[in-house]
Short mmCIF file of C-alpha atoms in Angstrom, two decimals:
data_model
loop_
_atom_site.label_atom_id
_atom_site.label_comp_id
_atom_site.label_asym_id
_atom_site.label_seq_id
_atom_site.Cartn_x
_atom_site.Cartn_y
_atom_site.Cartn_z
CA MET A 162 0.00 0.00 0.00
CA THR A 163 1.52 3.33 -1.05
CA GLU A 164 1.79 5.98 1.62
CA ASP A 165 -0.09 9.21 1.12
CA PRO A 166 2.58 11.82 0.25
CA ALA A 167 0.56 14.45 2.14
CA VAL A 168 1.07 12.57 5.41
CA PRO A 169 4.30 13.51 7.22
CA VAL A 170 6.76 10.69 7.80
CA PHE A 171 8.95 10.77 10.89
CA GLY A 172 11.28 8.23 12.41
CA ARG A 173 10.19 6.37 15.55
CA GLU A 174 12.96 7.94 17.63
CA GLN A 175 12.04 11.43 16.41
CA ILE A 176 8.41 10.87 17.39
CA ARG A 177 9.45 9.56 20.81
CA ARG A 178 11.57 12.67 21.40
CA ALA A 179 8.68 14.83 20.23
CA ARG A 180 6.45 13.24 22.85
CA TYR A 181 8.81 14.25 25.66
CA ALA A 182 9.24 17.70 24.16
CA VAL A 183 5.48 18.31 24.04
CA ALA A 184 5.18 17.02 27.62
CA ALA A 185 7.80 19.59 28.69
CA VAL A 186 5.84 22.31 26.87
CA PHE A 187 2.69 21.33 28.79
CA ALA A 188 4.64 21.48 32.07
CA VAL A 189 6.00 24.96 31.25
CA HIS A 190 2.50 26.17 30.35
CA GLY A 191 1.14 24.88 33.66
CA ALA A 192 4.02 26.43 35.63
CA VAL A 193 3.03 29.90 34.40
CA THR A 194 -0.50 29.42 35.73
CA GLY A 195 0.77 28.12 39.07
CA SER A 196 3.21 31.01 39.41
CA PHE A 197 0.48 33.59 38.76
CA ALA A 198 -2.16 32.07 41.05
CA THR A 199 0.00 32.22 44.17
CA ARG A 200 0.67 35.97 43.83
CA VAL A 201 -2.88 37.17 43.18
CA PRO A 202 -3.15 38.69 46.72
CA TRP A 203 0.06 40.69 46.12
CA ILE A 204 -1.22 41.84 42.72
CA GLN A 205 -4.54 42.90 44.29
CA ASP A 206 -2.76 45.00 46.91
CA HIS A 207 -0.37 46.53 44.37
CA ALA A 208 -3.21 47.54 42.03
CA SER A 209 -5.33 48.75 45.00
CA VAL A 210 -8.48 46.94 43.83
CA SER A 211 -11.35 45.63 45.94
CA ALA A 212 -12.48 42.02 45.99
CA GLY A 213 -15.28 42.83 43.56
CA GLN A 214 -12.92 44.66 41.20
CA LEU A 215 -10.47 41.75 41.38
CA GLY A 216 -13.28 39.39 40.43
CA LEU A 217 -13.99 41.57 37.39
CA ALA A 218 -10.32 41.64 36.40
CA LEU A 219 -10.00 37.87 36.74
CA ALA A 220 -12.69 37.41 34.08
CA PHE A 221 -10.39 39.00 31.48
CA PRO A 222 -8.02 36.04 31.00
CA ALA A 223 -10.94 33.88 29.88
CA ILE A 224 -12.25 36.68 27.65
CA GLY A 225 -8.84 37.14 26.06
CA ALA A 226 -8.38 33.39 25.57
CA SER A 227 -11.81 32.90 24.02
CA LEU A 228 -11.26 35.72 21.51
CA ALA A 229 -7.68 34.81 20.59
CA MET A 230 -7.79 31.01 20.37
CA PRO A 231 -9.27 30.93 16.83
CA LEU A 232 -6.14 32.80 15.66
CA ALA A 233 -3.84 29.89 16.56
CA GLY A 234 -4.67 27.97 13.39
CA SER A 235 -3.72 30.93 11.18
CA VAL A 236 -0.44 31.41 13.03
CA SER A 237 0.46 27.71 12.65
CA HIS A 238 -0.51 27.78 8.96
CA ARG A 239 1.74 30.76 8.26
CA PHE A 240 4.80 29.90 10.31
CA GLY A 241 4.64 26.12 10.78
CA ALA A 242 3.76 24.22 13.95
CA ARG A 243 7.15 24.41 15.68
CA THR A 244 7.82 28.09 15.02
CA ALA A 245 4.25 29.01 15.94
CA LEU A 246 4.42 27.10 19.22
CA ARG A 247 7.82 28.58 20.03
CA GLY A 248 6.56 32.12 19.52
CA LEU A 249 3.18 31.69 21.20
CA LEU A 250 4.64 29.91 24.23
CA ALA A 251 7.28 32.63 24.65
CA LEU A 252 4.57 35.32 24.51
CA TRP A 253 2.63 33.41 27.20
CA THR A 254 5.59 32.96 29.54
CA LEU A 255 6.63 36.60 29.17
CA ALA A 256 3.03 37.75 29.70
CA LEU A 257 3.41 36.49 33.29
CA ILE A 258 5.30 39.72 34.00
CA LEU A 259 2.43 42.06 33.08
CA PRO A 260 -0.19 41.63 35.87
CA ALA A 261 2.29 42.40 38.66
CA LEU A 262 3.23 45.66 36.93
CA ALA A 263 -0.37 46.94 36.77
CA PRO A 264 -0.90 49.97 39.07
CA ASN A 265 -4.71 50.14 38.80
CA LEU A 266 -7.84 48.29 37.73
CA LEU A 267 -7.77 49.37 34.06
CA THR A 268 -4.17 48.34 33.46
CA LEU A 269 -4.74 45.10 35.39
CA CYS A 270 -7.68 44.20 33.14
CA LEU A 271 -5.60 44.94 30.04
CA ALA A 272 -2.66 42.92 31.38
CA LEU A 273 -4.89 39.96 32.19
CA PHE A 274 -6.53 40.16 28.77
CA VAL A 275 -3.10 39.80 27.11
CA TYR A 276 -2.18 37.10 29.62
CA GLY A 277 -5.30 35.11 28.70
CA ALA A 278 -4.99 35.66 24.95
CA THR A 279 -1.42 34.32 24.84
CA ALA A 280 -2.40 31.45 27.14
CA GLY A 281 -5.26 30.42 24.87
CA MET A 282 -3.31 30.53 21.61
CA SER A 283 -0.36 28.57 23.00
CA ASP A 284 -2.84 26.11 24.54
CA VAL A 285 -4.39 25.38 21.14
CA ALA A 286 -0.99 25.06 19.45
CA MET A 287 0.43 22.61 22.01
CA ASN A 288 -2.73 20.48 22.08
CA ALA A 289 -2.74 20.26 18.28
CA LEU A 290 0.86 19.04 18.32
CA GLY A 291 0.03 16.63 21.13
CA VAL A 292 -2.68 15.07 18.98
CA GLU A 293 -0.25 14.81 16.04
CA VAL A 294 2.29 12.95 18.19
CA GLU A 295 -0.43 10.68 19.59
CA ASN A 296 -1.51 9.80 16.04
CA ARG A 297 1.98 8.70 15.10
CA LEU A 298 2.66 6.78 18.30
CA ASP A 299 -0.67 4.93 17.92
CA ARG A 300 -1.33 5.07 21.65
CA SER A 301 -2.95 7.53 24.00
CA ILE A 302 -0.75 10.29 25.43
CA MET A 303 -3.15 13.26 25.79
CA SER A 304 -4.21 12.41 29.33
CA GLY A 305 -0.57 12.19 30.41
CA LEU A 306 0.23 15.48 28.69
CA HIS A 307 -2.51 17.22 30.67
CA GLY A 308 -1.16 15.46 33.76
CA MET A 309 2.20 17.11 33.04
CA TRP A 310 0.39 20.45 32.89
CA SER A 311 -0.89 19.75 36.41
CA VAL A 312 2.64 18.84 37.54
CA GLY A 313 3.94 22.11 36.10
CA ALA A 314 1.19 24.04 37.86
CA LEU A 315 2.11 22.39 41.16
CA VAL A 316 5.80 23.26 40.70
CA GLY A 317 4.97 26.84 39.77
CA SER A 318 2.63 27.24 42.73
CA ALA A 319 5.20 25.72 45.10
CA ALA A 320 7.83 28.22 43.95
CA GLY A 321 5.27 31.02 44.23
CA THR A 322 4.36 29.94 47.76
CA VAL A 323 8.02 30.17 48.79
CA ALA A 324 8.32 33.60 47.15
CA ALA A 325 5.21 34.82 48.96
CA HIS A 326 6.41 33.35 52.26
CA ILE A 327 9.69 35.27 52.15
CA GLY A 328 7.87 38.45 51.09
CA ALA A 329 9.43 38.69 47.61
CA ASP A 330 8.16 41.44 45.34
CA ALA A 331 5.93 39.77 42.73
CA ARG A 332 7.40 41.98 40.00
CA LEU A 333 10.83 40.50 40.64
CA HIS A 334 9.47 36.98 41.21
CA HIS A 335 7.43 36.93 38.02
CA THR A 336 10.20 38.50 35.94
CA LEU A 337 12.67 35.83 37.04
CA ALA A 338 10.09 33.07 36.62
CA ALA A 339 9.15 34.35 33.15
CA LEU A 340 12.76 34.42 31.98
CA VAL A 341 13.46 30.91 33.28
CA LEU A 342 10.24 29.48 31.84
CA THR A 343 10.80 31.22 28.50
CA ALA A 344 14.24 29.64 28.22
CA LEU A 345 12.89 26.21 29.17
CA GLY A 346 10.02 26.60 26.71
CA LEU A 347 12.33 27.51 23.84
CA VAL A 348 14.50 24.48 24.55
CA ALA A 349 11.46 22.19 24.76
CA CYS A 350 10.04 23.51 21.46
CA GLN A 351 13.19 22.44 19.63
CA GLY A 352 12.09 18.83 19.93
CA VAL A 353 8.46 19.09 18.77
CA LEU A 354 7.41 17.96 15.28
CA ASP A 355 8.00 20.67 12.69
CA LEU A 356 4.85 20.40 10.59
CA ARG A 357 3.97 22.83 7.84
CA SER A 358 0.89 23.34 5.69
CA LEU A 359 0.93 22.16 2.08
CA PRO A 360 2.05 24.85 -0.41
CA ASP A 361 -1.36 25.01 -2.10
CA GLU A 362 -3.38 24.84 1.11
CA GLU A 363 -5.75 27.73 1.70
CA ALA A 364 -5.09 29.69 4.88
CA PRO A 365 -7.76 29.24 7.55
CA PRO A 366 -9.86 32.33 8.38
CA ARG A 367 -8.61 34.37 11.29
CA PHE A 368 -11.96 34.30 13.04
CA THR A 369 -14.57 31.63 12.41
CA LEU A 370 -17.27 29.78 14.27
CA PRO A 371 -16.28 26.33 15.56
CA PRO A 372 -17.31 23.40 13.33
CA LYS A 373 -20.41 21.47 14.39
CA SER A 374 -18.28 18.51 15.47
CA ALA A 375 -16.41 20.77 17.91
CA LEU A 376 -19.69 22.05 19.37
CA VAL A 377 -20.88 18.52 20.13
CA ILE A 378 -17.54 17.41 21.56
CA GLY A 379 -17.24 20.71 23.42
CA ALA A 380 -20.60 20.07 25.12
CA VAL A 381 -19.09 17.00 26.80
CA GLY A 382 -16.04 19.03 27.80
CA PHE A 383 -18.37 21.72 29.13
CA CYS A 384 -19.97 19.24 31.55
CA ALA A 385 -16.58 18.06 32.82
CA VAL A 386 -15.08 21.53 33.24
CA PHE A 387 -18.22 22.82 34.94
CA ALA A 388 -17.94 20.05 37.53
CA GLU A 389 -14.22 20.74 37.88
CA GLY A 390 -14.62 24.49 38.33
CA ALA A 391 -17.51 24.11 40.78
CA SER A 392 -15.65 21.55 42.88
CA MET A 393 -12.34 23.42 42.95
CA ASP A 394 -13.88 26.75 43.95
CA TRP A 395 -16.81 25.65 46.11
CA SER A 396 -15.92 22.32 47.74
CA ALA A 397 -14.29 23.92 50.78
CA VAL A 398 -17.23 26.30 51.23
CA TYR A 399 -19.66 23.36 50.88
CA LEU A 400 -17.96 21.31 53.59
CA ARG A 401 -17.76 24.30 55.92
CA ASP A 402 -21.29 25.70 55.44
CA ILE A 403 -23.34 22.59 54.65
CA MET A 404 -21.40 19.87 56.48
CA GLY A 405 -20.16 22.04 59.36
CA SER A 406 -16.59 20.75 59.00
CA SER A 407 -13.43 22.36 60.32
CA ALA A 408 -11.43 24.76 58.17
CA GLY A 409 -8.67 22.16 57.76
CA LEU A 410 -11.01 19.43 56.55
CA ALA A 411 -12.78 21.89 54.27
CA ALA A 412 -9.47 22.82 52.63
CA ALA A 413 -8.66 19.12 52.27
CA SER A 414 -11.62 18.71 49.91
CA THR A 415 -9.94 20.91 47.31
CA THR A 416 -6.71 18.98 47.76
CA ALA A 417 -8.53 15.65 47.39
CA PHE A 418 -10.18 16.79 44.18
CA ALA A 419 -6.97 18.17 42.64
CA LEU A 420 -4.92 15.13 43.68
CA THR A 421 -7.31 12.56 42.22
CA MET A 422 -7.45 14.57 38.99
CA ALA A 423 -3.67 14.71 38.65
CA VAL A 424 -3.18 11.01 39.42
CA ALA A 425 -5.99 9.98 37.06
CA ARG A 426 -4.59 12.06 34.22
CA ILE A 427 -1.08 10.66 34.56
CA ALA A 428 -2.42 7.09 34.66
CA GLY A 429 -5.25 7.71 32.23
CA ASP A 430 -3.45 6.89 28.98
CA LYS A 431 -3.09 3.20 29.84
CA VAL A 432 -6.80 3.02 30.66
CA VAL A 433 -7.74 4.73 27.39
CA ASP A 434 -5.47 2.42 25.38
CA ARG A 435 -7.14 -0.62 26.92
CA PHE A 436 -10.78 0.43 26.98
CA GLY A 437 -11.07 3.26 24.45
CA SER A 438 -12.22 6.86 24.85
CA VAL A 439 -15.95 6.19 24.97
CA ARG A 440 -15.91 3.54 27.69
CA THR A 441 -13.34 5.46 29.72
CA VAL A 442 -15.44 8.64 29.72
CA ARG A 443 -18.66 6.73 30.33
CA VAL A 444 -17.19 5.01 33.40
CA GLY A 445 -15.73 8.34 34.48
CA GLY A 446 -19.18 9.87 34.14
CA PHE A 447 -20.64 7.20 36.41
CA LEU A 448 -17.87 7.83 38.97
CA ALA A 449 -18.42 11.60 38.83
CA THR A 450 -22.19 11.15 39.15
CA ALA A 451 -21.72 8.82 42.11
CA GLY A 452 -19.39 11.39 43.64
CA GLY A 453 -21.95 14.15 43.15
CA LEU A 454 -24.69 12.05 44.73
CA LEU A 455 -22.39 11.28 47.65
CA VAL A 456 -21.71 15.00 48.12
CA VAL A 457 -25.42 15.88 48.03
CA LEU A 458 -26.64 12.96 50.18
CA ALA A 459 -23.71 12.56 52.59
CA PRO A 460 -24.70 12.74 56.26
CA GLY A 461 -21.26 13.99 57.28
CA PRO A 462 -18.13 15.70 55.91
CA ALA A 463 -16.02 12.54 55.55
CA LEU A 464 -18.34 11.02 52.93
CA ALA A 465 -18.70 14.37 51.18
CA LEU A 466 -14.91 14.56 51.01
CA CYS A 467 -14.87 11.14 49.34
CA GLY A 468 -17.52 12.39 46.93
CA PHE A 469 -15.33 15.27 45.79
CA GLY A 470 -12.46 12.85 45.30
CA LEU A 471 -14.67 10.63 43.12
CA MET A 472 -15.72 13.61 41.02
CA GLY A 473 -12.08 14.53 40.42
CA LEU A 474 -11.35 10.96 39.39
CA GLY A 475 -14.37 10.87 37.08
CA VAL A 476 -13.80 14.10 35.13
CA ALA A 477 -9.99 14.00 34.97
CA VAL A 478 -9.47 12.56 31.48
CA VAL A 479 -12.51 14.08 29.75
CA VAL A 480 -10.90 17.32 28.54
CA PRO A 481 -7.74 15.64 27.17
CA LEU A 482 -9.92 13.15 25.31
CA ALA A 483 -12.15 15.96 24.03
CA PHE A 484 -9.08 17.69 22.56
CA ALA A 485 -7.94 14.38 21.04
CA ALA A 486 -11.36 13.79 19.47
CA ALA A 487 -11.50 17.36 18.12
CA GLY A 488 -8.05 16.97 16.59
CA ARG A 489 -9.27 14.00 14.54
CA THR A 490 -12.43 15.56 13.11
CA GLY A 491 -12.61 17.57 9.91
CA SER A 492 -9.79 18.91 7.77
CA ASN A 493 -8.58 21.58 10.20
CA PRO A 494 -7.62 20.10 13.60
CA SER A 495 -6.47 23.46 15.03
CA ARG A 496 -9.86 25.03 14.30
CA ALA A 497 -11.71 22.15 15.96
CA ILE A 498 -9.39 22.18 18.99
CA ALA A 499 -9.81 25.96 19.28
CA GLY A 500 -13.59 25.48 19.25
CA VAL A 501 -13.50 22.87 22.02
CA ALA A 502 -11.02 24.97 24.01
CA THR A 503 -13.26 28.03 23.74
CA ILE A 504 -16.25 26.08 25.06
CA THR A 505 -14.30 24.57 27.96
CA TYR A 506 -12.75 27.93 28.87
CA THR A 507 -16.25 29.43 28.89
CA SER A 508 -17.46 26.65 31.15
CA GLY A 509 -14.61 27.26 33.56
CA LEU A 510 -15.46 30.96 33.54
CA ILE A 511 -19.17 30.66 34.29
CA ALA A 512 -19.16 27.63 36.61
CA PRO A 513 -18.06 29.34 39.85
CA SER A 514 -20.42 32.30 39.40
CA ALA A 515 -23.31 30.06 38.29
CA ILE A 516 -22.91 27.91 41.40
CA GLY A 517 -22.86 31.04 43.56
CA SER A 518 -25.94 32.54 41.91
CA LEU A 519 -27.93 29.30 42.20
CA ALA A 520 -26.82 28.89 45.81
CA GLU A 521 -28.03 32.40 46.60
CA ALA A 522 -31.38 31.77 44.91
CA THR A 523 -31.87 28.29 46.39
CA SER A 524 -29.07 26.58 48.31
CA LEU A 525 -25.54 25.29 47.84
CA LEU A 526 -27.01 21.80 48.09
CA ALA A 527 -29.14 22.48 45.01
CA SER A 528 -26.09 23.86 43.21
CA PHE A 529 -24.25 20.58 43.58
CA GLY A 530 -27.40 18.81 42.48
CA LEU A 531 -26.91 20.65 39.16
CA VAL A 532 -23.25 19.58 39.11
CA THR A 533 -24.38 15.97 39.55
CA VAL A 534 -26.82 16.25 36.65
CA LEU A 535 -24.08 17.65 34.40
CA ALA A 536 -21.74 14.86 35.51
CA PHE A 537 -24.34 12.35 34.31
CA GLY A 538 -24.21 14.18 30.98
CA LEU A 539 -20.77 12.58 30.52
CA VAL A 540 -22.42 9.15 30.58
CA LEU A 541 -24.98 10.20 27.96
CA GLY A 542 -22.57 12.10 25.72
CA ALA A 543 -19.47 9.86 25.86
CA GLY A 544 -20.22 8.44 22.40
CA VAL A 545 -19.27 11.68 20.65
CA LEU A 546 -15.65 11.14 21.73
CA ARG A 547 -15.36 8.04 19.55
CA ALA A 548 -13.17 10.08 17.20
CA GLY A 549 -10.63 10.20 20.02
CA ASP A 550 -9.83 6.52 19.49
CA ARG A 551 -7.01 6.28 16.98
CA LYS A 552 -7.93 5.08 13.49
CA VAL A 553 -5.35 2.69 12.08
CA ALA A 554 -4.94 2.24 8.35
CA GLU A 555 -4.60 -1.13 6.67
CA SER A 556 -0.83 -0.66 6.53
CA GLY A 557 -0.73 -0.43 10.31
CA ALA A 558 0.33 3.22 10.30
CA PRO A 559 -1.89 5.64 12.20
CA ARG A 560 -3.91 7.98 10.04
CA THR A 561 -3.08 11.64 10.35
CA ALA A 562 -4.69 14.83 9.19
CA PRO A 563 -3.84 15.33 5.49
CA ASP A 564 -3.22 19.04 5.83
CA ARG A 565 0.36 18.94 7.08
CA THR A 566 3.74 18.23 5.55
CA PRO A 567 7.09 17.82 7.31
CA ALA A 568 9.42 20.79 7.19
CA GLU A 569 12.42 20.35 4.95
CA GLY A 570 15.78 20.22 6.61
#
């Protein structure tokens, strides 16, 4: 069987190195987020903004990401996958410097808009390359890549915690962190696959609506990210206000959720390879639903804590598999991934406020009833992720999107 000349051909060792390079990129991306999150109190004080104003400013990263992510496909088309990722990741790591420099609310909003826009574009670029590597390896790696993002976020937050503990100025901390992470990112990008569009390929539009396939896949990601955002931001409050737990046990609920998510993502690829995307997400949906029911029906904080852990375990691999499925639908993987990313970012943006609004109108118990219903949506919608399972051609080589060619030299 003759190979399609439009499909890039890379050596096994080159693909293996590319996998580790993309994993390092994910870790660097996560480290920026972890570094920023730990210094938000310092940034709030420096900009002299109230809690309400800070909440407004913190909406701008998601706004910037949602508006900029569709541009990632055009950047990759023009410059090639490696060069695009190198540039976008460097912009993201250097954007870490901006929020700490903001002296007031207006400049903070602008800084966070740029911060979110660069985050979103680099996110799309690295996920698209992750899917390309997964195609060529013919085994799941997306869950592990997102697990590496979590590891990077933990490292960045640990360093930020130390900086905050010793009273370091966030402007100095974030400048040093940005320079180190930029250097690490540039080194990591050297090893990713250098894919380029075909000479006669039409450039994708700068702004376009997501394809229908991305909307359907994104709906599943929406359910998972909504449950994730609600649990991360409200689990401690739930245990304290509804279960009457101590402050320490309440804080442990967030840790339990984050820990089970990280562990499940790192181990998730082996599960996906054995059982496939659909069954993995369906079982995860049942676990997340059981966790939500345990949270809502638990007579005491210990069982509710277990419920949050189950929810983290259940939703952990959904977003990586949603990106993988999007990257294998249609003729423009970057556009589909950008569409799914936009939907999941939106879900993460509205989940905390939606839970708070519903809790104010009814109760926090009812809010987590909604989370449980959305978790069950993973069971019902898992079938749309079937595209996430790798399609193998008769020759035994994994199929890849026919819109890329390897760079010469």
